[in-house]
Amino acid sequence: MNTQETGTIAVFGATGQQGGAVVDALLDRGARVRALVRSPESDRARALATRGVALATVRIDDPASVVTALEAVDAFYFMTPEANSLKEIEEEVRVGTTLVDAAVAARVPHVVFNSVFGADRVTGVPHHDSKHRIEEHLRRSALRTTMVRPTGFMENFANVMAPRVEDGTMVLRMPLPEDAPLKLISIRDIGRIATAVLLGTVDVPGGAVEAVGDELTGPQIAAAFGAYAGLPSRYEALPLSVLPNELDREMFREFEKASEHPSDLAAVRAIEPTTWDLAEWIRSSGWTAPADRVRS
Ligand SMILES: NC(=O)c1ccc[n+]([C@@H]2O[C@H](COP(=O)([O-])OP(=O)(O)OC[C@H]3O[C@@H](n4cnc5c(N)ncnc54)[C@H](OP(=O)(O)O)[C@@H]3O)[C@@H](O)[C@H]2O)c1
């Protein structure tokens, strides 16, 4: 597909993880991309510009700047920033609703919201319910909308949830019972799924897709890392009290109920056939147990 066919796709969050993956996938498909950034002089914004991405400066406090940035685009992708407190939750909703209102004013033909799994309902998880509120705001608008609802990032196993090698055993600890399946997706695949939707090359039944590439219990996740490293594995379930805040504790309480909401892996692969499962992500991402965590 060439740029003449795809028109211009606007991306909010392009200097971040998920938005960056969307830009990667759009450029791979030959699309013309306009990134809505707050700091066009930042290193990450400049790096986008060197790859041919047009930069449009936006300030959430100046909604007219967002409307201008969205003029004449064919589709608009947005995510909302991380929130770690109830105050930040309100800021997240404000960012999301400002972007939606600007898309209405600019008459954007198709909006793709990078929400979160479970945001079709109220769950009591503050940083999921914030996305539910933005989804409701979108539903009340006259916009044509598709929700891409990512599950947990596989990349978390390269940092905050990294397994450790202890005495020759791959050990994974999470605040999750050992029989609770965890839904997972790679950030690369969030970008690819969103891109297929943005370019209109796929149908998304119901106007929403849960972005999930694998669903595994703690012991199964530990075993996948152990198999890759050629080591035996062990999983240890931790109490919720190890989490830094009540928002994350609510989220892991919700994770425990995952089996009430089974994933449709086939629906995701119908959109993006190359979606990685965890074993493929481990192989392809060059994952290694962090050296400073290895104990012999
Ligand atoms: N971690 C997980 O497993 C997981 C799973 C599902 C969903 N999520 C959700 O994913 C979201 C975080 O996504 P991410 O990791 O891709 O974020 P990220 O890497 O932190 O990127 C945030 C992006 O938003 C931009 N941004 C933030 N505030 C802005 C503002 N006021 N004006 C303009 N741009 C602004 C940032 O721009 P700058 O470069 O200028 O800062 C950056 O491009 C959260 O909502 C989280 O709840 C996370």
XYZ file of C-alpha atoms and ligand atoms in Angstrom:
344
model
C 0.000 0.000 0.000
C 1.473 3.423 -0.825
C 0.950 6.805 0.806
C -1.469 7.931 -1.911
C -3.815 5.082 -0.970
C -3.650 5.476 2.804
C -4.040 9.241 3.209
C -2.862 10.757 6.468
C -3.151 8.958 9.805
C -2.842 11.064 12.986
C -1.208 9.469 16.042
C -1.299 10.777 19.637
C 1.367 9.236 21.879
C 3.775 8.604 18.993
C 6.818 9.283 21.192
C 5.667 6.596 23.634
C 5.592 2.800 23.643
C 2.224 1.964 22.092
C 1.922 5.028 19.843
C 5.530 4.393 18.747
C 4.608 0.836 17.751
C 1.644 2.198 15.790
C 3.971 4.570 13.925
C 6.390 1.684 13.193
C 3.591 -0.427 11.731
C 2.076 2.458 9.764
C 5.440 3.366 8.226
C 6.021 -0.312 7.391
C 2.751 -0.198 5.477
C 3.795 2.971 3.617
C 1.284 5.215 5.372
C 1.647 8.955 5.757
C 1.777 9.738 9.498
C 1.154 12.950 11.419
C 2.269 12.771 15.064
C 0.501 15.024 17.569
C 3.276 15.972 19.993
C 3.641 18.449 22.824
C 7.428 18.857 22.466
C 8.496 18.863 18.799
C 12.094 19.569 19.852
C 12.364 16.450 22.037
C 14.792 13.747 20.887
C 11.960 11.279 20.322
C 9.922 13.738 18.255
C 12.961 14.640 16.163
C 13.665 10.952 15.590
C 10.129 10.562 14.233
C 10.639 13.527 11.914
C 13.816 11.988 10.494
C 11.736 8.916 9.566
C 9.329 11.057 7.548
C 6.653 11.609 10.207
C 5.052 15.066 10.123
C 4.895 16.751 13.539
C 1.920 18.803 14.721
C 2.305 20.563 18.060
C -0.663 20.184 20.396
C -1.466 21.417 23.892
C -4.321 19.726 25.715
C -5.038 23.056 27.457
C -5.546 24.600 24.016
C -8.157 22.376 22.306
C -8.007 24.511 19.136
C -4.413 23.332 18.647
C -5.682 19.731 18.601
C -8.484 20.538 16.165
C -5.966 22.158 13.809
C -3.645 19.154 14.109
C -6.485 16.807 13.127
C -7.575 18.695 10.040
C -7.858 16.582 6.861
C -6.714 13.311 8.414
C -8.267 10.017 7.324
C -8.049 8.356 10.720
C -6.868 9.191 14.228
C -5.255 6.872 16.807
C -4.937 7.897 20.432
C -3.897 6.349 23.715
C -4.073 7.998 27.121
C -1.192 8.521 29.540
C -0.405 6.314 32.529
C -2.209 7.279 35.756
C -0.943 6.249 39.181
C -3.280 8.237 41.444
C -6.922 9.337 41.451
C -5.761 12.865 40.494
C -3.895 11.479 37.493
C -6.990 9.443 36.572
C -8.953 12.690 36.172
C -6.115 14.107 34.044
C -6.167 10.964 31.880
C -9.915 11.377 31.302
C -9.429 15.066 30.541
C -6.776 14.266 27.917
C -9.014 11.600 26.355
C -12.189 13.665 26.239
C -10.312 16.700 24.874
C -8.952 14.548 22.040
C -12.421 13.136 21.305
C -14.025 16.583 21.243
C -11.286 17.817 18.900
C -11.872 14.837 16.584
C -15.570 15.737 16.480
C -14.764 19.375 15.655
C -12.286 18.325 12.943
C -14.804 15.801 11.515
C -12.308 12.937 11.648
C -13.754 10.023 9.633
C -12.519 7.205 11.920
C -11.110 7.251 15.447
C -9.222 4.322 17.002
C -8.997 4.479 20.792
C -6.243 2.457 22.456
C -8.253 1.582 25.552
C -7.682 -1.410 27.838
C -9.232 -4.869 28.155
C -12.348 -4.838 30.323
C -13.129 -1.188 29.546
C -16.454 -2.221 28.019
C -17.734 -2.403 31.608
C -17.179 -0.750 34.992
C -14.694 -2.939 36.899
C -13.699 -0.785 39.876
C -10.104 -0.624 38.562
C -9.542 3.158 38.467
C -7.171 3.211 35.446
C -9.492 0.876 33.522
C -12.692 2.719 34.454
C -11.033 5.952 33.226
C -10.832 4.348 29.797
C -14.436 3.161 30.116
C -15.421 6.816 30.670
C -13.528 7.829 27.520
C -15.183 4.976 25.581
C -18.582 6.255 26.789
C -17.644 9.768 25.680
C -16.746 8.376 22.259
C -20.045 6.489 22.076
C -21.957 9.693 22.789
C -20.080 11.469 19.967
C -21.124 11.012 16.371
C -17.695 9.627 15.509
C -17.071 6.331 13.782
C -14.966 4.578 16.411
C -13.063 1.340 16.943
C -11.741 0.334 20.375
C -8.449 -1.567 20.529
C -8.273 -2.901 24.087
C -4.742 -4.119 24.975
C -4.127 -6.664 27.720
C -0.937 -6.696 29.838
C 2.292 -5.915 27.984
C 4.693 -8.851 27.517
C 7.404 -6.195 27.832
C 6.613 -5.993 31.570
C 8.628 -9.236 31.857
C 11.687 -7.294 30.700
C 11.394 -4.841 33.582
C 8.827 -4.592 36.415
C 7.850 -8.282 36.346
C 11.158 -9.788 35.186
C 11.807 -13.383 36.272
C 15.078 -14.003 38.108
C 17.537 -16.840 37.870
C 18.108 -18.108 41.402
C 20.360 -21.096 42.043
C 19.912 -22.314 38.484
C 16.128 -22.017 38.508
C 13.991 -19.481 36.624
C 11.815 -17.908 39.320
C 8.805 -15.721 38.583
C 6.897 -13.937 41.333
C 3.666 -12.032 40.807
C 0.789 -11.011 43.083
C -1.510 -13.426 41.299
C -2.798 -16.878 42.372
C -1.084 -19.671 40.483
C -4.279 -20.844 38.770
C -5.285 -17.397 37.421
C -4.562 -16.902 33.694
C -2.931 -13.597 32.731
C -3.810 -12.022 29.369
C -0.769 -10.788 27.460
C 0.132 -8.936 24.252
C 3.377 -7.544 22.840
C 3.555 -3.808 22.217
C 4.667 -4.552 18.651
C 1.380 -6.345 18.052
C -0.725 -3.565 19.600
C 0.801 -1.353 16.899
C 0.114 -3.866 14.153
C -3.491 -4.490 15.236
C -4.237 -0.768 15.527
C -2.642 -0.188 12.127
C -4.795 -2.799 10.396
C -7.842 -1.068 11.882
C -6.631 2.439 11.006
C -5.943 1.469 7.393
C -9.347 -0.199 7.128
C -7.922 -3.493 5.888
C -9.879 -5.559 8.431
C -13.383 -5.798 9.822
C -13.672 -5.560 13.582
C -16.905 -7.213 14.695
C -18.703 -5.081 17.281
C -16.291 -2.191 16.773
C -13.882 -3.460 19.440
C -11.040 -5.950 19.719
C -9.333 -7.221 22.868
C -5.647 -7.249 21.924
C -4.409 -10.506 23.392
C -1.646 -12.760 22.070
C -1.481 -15.283 24.891
C -3.205 -16.219 28.138
C -1.099 -18.112 30.669
C -0.970 -18.807 34.400
C 2.055 -17.801 36.487
C 3.557 -21.334 36.421
C 3.078 -21.474 32.623
C 4.790 -18.082 32.201
C 7.698 -19.177 34.412
C 7.970 -22.395 32.371
C 8.111 -20.430 29.083
C 11.072 -18.380 30.329
C 12.677 -21.482 31.834
C 12.314 -23.403 28.552
C 13.962 -20.557 26.636
C 16.888 -20.445 29.075
C 17.137 -24.237 29.375
C 16.421 -24.050 33.113
C 13.826 -25.511 35.466
C 11.234 -22.980 36.610
C 9.239 -22.059 39.686
C 6.346 -19.688 40.271
C 5.602 -17.982 43.587
C 2.337 -16.125 44.176
C 2.871 -12.980 46.251
C 0.329 -11.071 48.367
C -1.293 -7.960 46.875
C 0.469 -5.891 49.537
C 3.686 -5.965 47.455
C 2.032 -3.592 44.965
C 2.843 0.108 45.332
C -0.681 1.519 45.255
C -4.369 0.668 45.592
C -4.943 1.192 41.849
C -2.648 -1.710 41.003
C -4.122 -3.824 43.816
C -7.595 -3.337 42.277
C -6.170 -4.295 38.881
C -4.686 -7.556 40.147
C -7.958 -8.371 41.983
C -9.615 -7.997 38.567
C -6.940 -10.196 36.934
C -7.976 -12.981 39.336
C -11.409 -12.948 37.657
C -9.940 -13.321 34.145
C -11.465 -16.741 33.561
C -14.931 -15.089 33.698
C -13.946 -13.242 30.506
C -12.239 -15.706 28.124
C -10.029 -14.290 25.400
C -10.673 -14.733 21.695
C -7.174 -15.361 20.368
C -8.519 -16.404 16.960
C -10.287 -13.048 16.522
C -6.991 -11.250 17.107
C -5.087 -13.453 14.635
C -7.830 -12.836 12.069
C -6.811 -9.161 12.282
C -3.041 -9.672 12.676
C -1.979 -13.237 11.769
C 1.594 -12.753 13.023
C 0.529 -11.871 16.591
C 3.125 -13.319 18.965
C 2.404 -15.713 21.802
C 4.698 -15.367 24.834
C 7.242 -17.941 23.624
C 7.569 -16.089 20.297
C 7.941 -12.764 22.093
C 10.698 -14.187 24.325
C 12.569 -15.528 21.262
C 12.049 -12.469 19.086
C 12.628 -9.692 21.606
C 16.118 -10.872 22.573
C 14.946 -11.242 26.178
C 17.604 -12.157 28.721
C 17.323 -12.523 32.487
C 18.798 -9.191 33.698
C 22.448 -9.798 34.600
C 22.160 -8.064 37.964
C 19.364 -10.444 38.913
C 21.264 -13.611 38.157
C 22.450 -15.453 41.266
C 24.549 -18.573 40.956
N 1.634 -1.519 31.191
C 0.687 -2.348 30.724
O 0.820 -3.595 30.786
C -0.569 -1.763 30.096
C -1.501 -2.633 29.517
C -2.652 -2.100 28.905
C -2.838 -0.714 28.889
N -1.911 0.110 29.479
C -2.159 1.566 29.418
O -1.253 2.116 28.471
C -1.122 3.523 28.731
C 0.349 3.900 28.660
O 0.779 3.654 27.332
P 2.304 3.726 26.920
O 3.085 2.807 27.801
O 2.371 3.570 25.447
O 2.655 5.230 27.349
P 4.063 5.979 27.292
O 5.112 5.138 26.659
O 4.302 6.525 28.666
O 3.769 7.204 26.306
C 2.920 8.236 26.659
C 2.736 9.095 25.422
O 1.730 10.089 25.671
C 2.270 11.362 25.390
N 1.629 12.352 26.252
C 1.333 12.213 27.560
N 0.700 13.318 28.002
C 0.609 14.161 26.956
C 0.074 15.471 26.774
N -0.490 16.141 27.790
N 0.141 16.045 25.549
C 0.712 15.382 24.529
N 1.249 14.139 24.628
C 1.194 13.548 25.830
C 3.754 11.225 25.678
O 4.451 12.278 25.065
P 5.898 12.814 25.611
O 6.931 12.043 24.845
O 5.879 14.262 25.261
O 5.942 12.568 27.090
C 4.013 9.857 25.053
O 4.076 9.955 23.656
C -1.741 3.783 30.087
O -3.000 4.392 29.905
C -1.888 2.382 30.677
O -2.989 2.319 31.578
C -0.776 -0.380 30.046
